[in-house]
XYZ file of C-alpha atoms in Angstrom:
273
model
C 9.744 -21.365 -55.274
C 12.550 -19.029 -54.297
C 10.043 -16.191 -53.975
C 7.879 -18.273 -51.625
C 10.873 -19.100 -49.468
C 11.795 -15.416 -49.340
C 8.247 -14.489 -48.327
C 8.207 -17.141 -45.649
C 11.573 -16.021 -44.328
C 10.541 -12.385 -44.371
C 7.319 -13.183 -42.494
C 9.253 -15.169 -39.916
C 11.722 -12.310 -39.468
C 8.894 -9.815 -38.910
C 7.268 -12.159 -36.395
C 10.533 -12.509 -34.494
C 10.992 -8.728 -34.416
C 7.433 -8.201 -33.156
C 7.832 -10.875 -30.510
C 11.133 -9.398 -29.378
C 9.607 -5.917 -29.182
C 6.659 -7.208 -27.114
C 8.980 -9.023 -24.737
C 11.043 -5.887 -24.299
C 7.908 -3.793 -23.641
C 6.706 -6.226 -20.978
C 10.021 -6.501 -19.131
C 9.737 -9.478 -16.811
C 11.144 -8.610 -13.368
C 13.430 -11.116 -11.677
C 11.067 -11.434 -8.707
C 8.506 -13.258 -10.870
C 9.342 -16.968 -10.748
C 7.701 -19.731 -12.805
C 4.706 -17.539 -13.607
C 4.075 -16.617 -9.956
C 4.422 -13.249 -8.219
C 4.642 -13.710 -4.448
C 3.314 -10.679 -2.595
C 3.754 -9.919 1.106
C 0.811 -8.135 2.729
C -0.763 -7.700 6.143
C -4.199 -8.295 4.637
C -5.806 -6.070 7.257
C -5.848 -2.628 5.703
C -9.162 -1.915 3.944
C -9.796 -0.714 1.335
C -6.240 -1.480 0.171
C -6.078 -5.175 1.033
C -8.264 -7.189 3.411
C -10.423 -10.266 3.914
C -14.053 -9.286 3.418
C -15.229 -11.982 5.827
C -13.416 -13.657 8.740
C -11.609 -16.747 7.534
C -11.581 -15.730 3.857
C -8.406 -16.949 2.165
C -8.901 -14.734 -0.879
C -8.084 -11.081 -0.259
C -9.966 -8.112 -1.685
C -9.134 -4.439 -2.080
C -7.758 -1.764 -4.369
C -4.101 -2.760 -3.947
C -4.964 -6.431 -4.411
C -6.753 -5.709 -7.691
C -3.901 -3.475 -8.843
C -1.172 -6.018 -8.076
C -3.221 -8.758 -9.759
C -3.370 -6.525 -12.850
C 0.397 -5.922 -12.711
C 1.048 -9.662 -12.517
C -1.232 -10.219 -15.510
C 0.985 -7.914 -17.579
C 3.864 -10.259 -16.813
C 1.822 -13.358 -17.609
C 1.893 -14.315 -13.931
C -0.493 -15.159 -11.115
C -0.303 -13.748 -7.587
C 0.347 -15.655 -4.387
C -0.240 -13.570 -1.242
C 1.901 -14.203 1.835
C 0.094 -12.733 4.867
C 1.959 -11.613 7.989
C 1.969 -8.783 10.524
C 2.812 -5.390 9.080
C 6.124 -5.098 10.941
C 7.286 -8.369 9.382
C 6.619 -7.430 5.756
C 9.957 -5.850 4.828
C 11.962 -8.521 6.696
C 9.990 -11.110 4.692
C 10.904 -9.287 1.485
C 14.547 -9.201 2.575
C 14.556 -12.960 3.239
C 13.028 -13.663 -0.201
C 9.705 -14.976 1.129
C 8.130 -12.712 -1.490
C 9.171 -10.470 -4.351
C 6.947 -7.461 -3.653
C 5.280 -5.791 -0.657
C 1.819 -4.262 -1.108
C 0.118 -3.336 2.153
C -0.678 0.367 2.357
C 2.988 0.969 3.142
C 4.013 4.617 2.962
C 6.986 5.813 0.938
C 9.605 6.865 3.501
C 13.287 7.845 3.003
C 14.516 5.383 5.629
C 12.812 2.526 3.776
C 14.207 3.658 0.428
C 17.718 3.351 1.836
C 17.277 -0.426 1.797
C 14.567 -1.090 -0.811
C 13.285 0.207 -4.132
C 9.684 1.391 -4.427
C 7.186 3.122 -6.673
C 4.519 5.460 -5.323
C 1.001 4.545 -6.426
C -1.562 6.303 -4.203
C -1.729 9.710 -2.504
C -3.064 9.785 1.036
C -3.046 11.785 4.281
C -2.899 10.707 7.939
C -5.872 11.454 10.198
C -6.970 11.139 13.807
C -9.875 8.768 14.418
C -11.987 8.819 17.582
C -15.326 7.443 18.750
C -18.248 9.484 17.441
C -19.200 10.403 21.022
C -15.785 12.015 21.667
C -15.932 15.802 21.836
C -12.670 16.809 23.524
C -10.235 15.738 20.767
C -9.968 18.162 17.854
C -6.200 18.191 17.198
C -3.031 16.228 18.088
C -2.327 18.301 21.226
C -5.671 17.171 22.652
C -4.218 13.646 22.947
C -2.151 14.808 25.931
C -2.668 12.418 28.848
C -4.848 10.034 26.834
C -4.450 6.446 25.613
C -3.718 6.177 21.887
C -3.737 2.900 19.937
C -1.591 2.468 16.817
C -0.638 -0.379 14.510
C 2.761 -1.888 15.361
C 5.608 -1.368 12.924
C 3.984 1.580 11.157
C 5.049 5.198 10.904
C 2.193 6.036 13.290
C 4.369 4.683 16.102
C 7.045 7.202 15.160
C 4.462 9.987 14.816
C 3.142 9.214 18.289
C 6.667 9.159 19.741
C 7.457 12.517 18.133
C 4.253 14.015 19.530
C 5.045 12.661 22.992
C 8.502 14.219 22.831
C 6.959 17.593 22.000
C 4.294 17.317 24.695
C 6.984 16.501 27.253
C 9.144 19.427 26.114
C 6.146 21.722 26.538
C 5.505 20.421 30.062
C 2.302 18.617 29.078
C 1.248 15.079 29.986
C 2.387 12.473 27.496
C 0.102 9.987 25.767
C 0.058 6.315 26.678
C 0.747 4.599 23.348
C -0.475 1.030 22.873
C 0.454 -1.010 19.795
C -1.537 -3.760 18.104
C -0.683 -6.118 15.225
C -3.440 -5.007 12.849
C -5.667 -2.074 11.912
C -8.852 -3.920 12.902
C -7.568 -4.435 16.451
C -6.710 -0.739 16.710
C -10.218 0.388 15.742
C -11.664 -2.151 18.151
C -9.848 -0.490 21.067
C -11.611 2.773 20.255
C -15.002 1.108 19.932
C -14.751 -0.575 23.333
C -13.324 2.548 25.013
C -9.842 1.258 25.820
C -8.232 3.932 23.648
C -9.286 7.513 23.016
C -7.908 7.774 19.485
C -5.696 6.365 16.767
C -3.583 7.777 13.975
C -4.247 6.108 10.615
C -4.764 6.981 6.947
C -7.755 8.733 5.409
C -8.473 5.728 3.176
C -8.750 3.311 6.083
C -10.714 5.766 8.207
C -13.229 6.380 5.408
C -13.707 2.649 4.886
C -14.095 1.922 8.608
C -16.531 4.808 8.894
C -18.683 3.315 6.135
C -18.594 -0.075 7.886
C -19.375 1.459 11.290
C -21.843 4.265 10.555
C -22.254 6.698 13.411
C -19.615 5.013 15.610
C -16.314 6.691 14.642
C -15.352 10.065 13.250
C -12.336 12.001 11.918
C -11.753 15.176 13.963
C -8.413 16.093 12.379
C -6.616 15.602 9.044
C -2.866 16.195 9.016
C -1.779 18.778 6.423
C 0.989 16.707 4.883
C 0.259 14.210 2.080
C 2.009 10.857 1.786
C 2.032 8.121 -0.828
C 1.504 4.393 -0.539
C 4.216 2.423 -2.275
C 4.990 -0.990 -3.724
C 8.342 -2.191 -2.351
C 10.847 -4.586 -3.920
C 14.463 -5.536 -3.277
C 16.927 -3.092 -4.799
C 17.410 -3.716 -8.528
C 17.599 -1.093 -11.329
C 16.103 -3.514 -13.840
C 13.258 -4.618 -11.594
C 12.205 -1.134 -10.522
C 12.157 -0.085 -14.184
C 9.956 -3.074 -15.043
C 7.618 -2.261 -12.153
C 7.303 1.381 -13.180
C 6.655 0.410 -16.804
C 3.907 -2.021 -15.817
C 2.314 0.490 -13.424
C 2.392 3.256 -16.046
C 0.729 0.850 -18.460
C -2.190 0.359 -16.069
C -2.494 4.107 -15.610
C -2.375 4.873 -19.348
C -4.916 2.180 -20.209
C -7.450 3.571 -17.747
C -7.495 0.381 -15.691
C -6.406 2.203 -12.529
C -9.206 4.743 -12.984
C -11.692 1.866 -13.141
C -10.283 0.362 -9.939
C -10.502 3.706 -8.124
C -14.145 3.939 -9.138
C -14.795 0.347 -8.060
C -13.475 1.039 -4.548
C -15.052 4.506 -4.284
C -11.656 6.208 -4.016
C -10.712 9.732 -5.226
C -10.177 9.921 -8.989
C -6.948 11.928 -8.507
C -5.435 9.565 -5.907
C -2.956 8.172 -8.441
C -1.500 11.628 -9.170
C 1.683 10.880 -7.267
C 5.298 11.971 -7.441
C 7.727 9.090 -7.830
C 10.694 8.830 -5.458
C 14.009 9.861 -6.990
């Protein structure tokens, strides 16, 4: 009888230890509440996150699948809060969501206020109508109308280029901003803008959707990384990194890259310090 009690107690102790170890391995971040991870996204940045058909409430895309997989590691479901790109970080700040996933680049000025992990390597490109022959490089945008998505780094890139063009005595661009990536591409298609600055991922996807209508005349030499942003918290950023590394180690990220026809080495990123 005593031996049975000892065995039962020992088994219970082992179970408790295993359960504790599993809980520690799957650190639950504080931004997951009641089994729900609220995610802020623009929902207009294919192939990262987008509605496949107008009016679709369910989003698709590589980032969507990845964040869903992260939430699953925490035993949670995702709830996507859609807003314009420029409102995403303010929404995070006001606690409307716990994480931002929207093809948002890792930038030092953003890291001053938020924590983030890098998850996808990418490069900016120029996109023009396929019939355009006089734009081969950024300087060729002098005197032309350029459309960019509001609130993105492309606005800053365009402003920096305009400053240089002006300093060199060249005509500046006319920069027009729009709330989403789809609207930007539309301006090129209808001839209201000569070009846009966007990412290679988006340009490749749009090119596949619009065969023979747009082209990439120039790829910028610098590489950037898309990031997942959260409010500053040492514990939460550690939990996010652990969960992301788990997806990478398991091969799940490789499967998602293949699903969305993205480069196999796109997840070879350097994490911000």
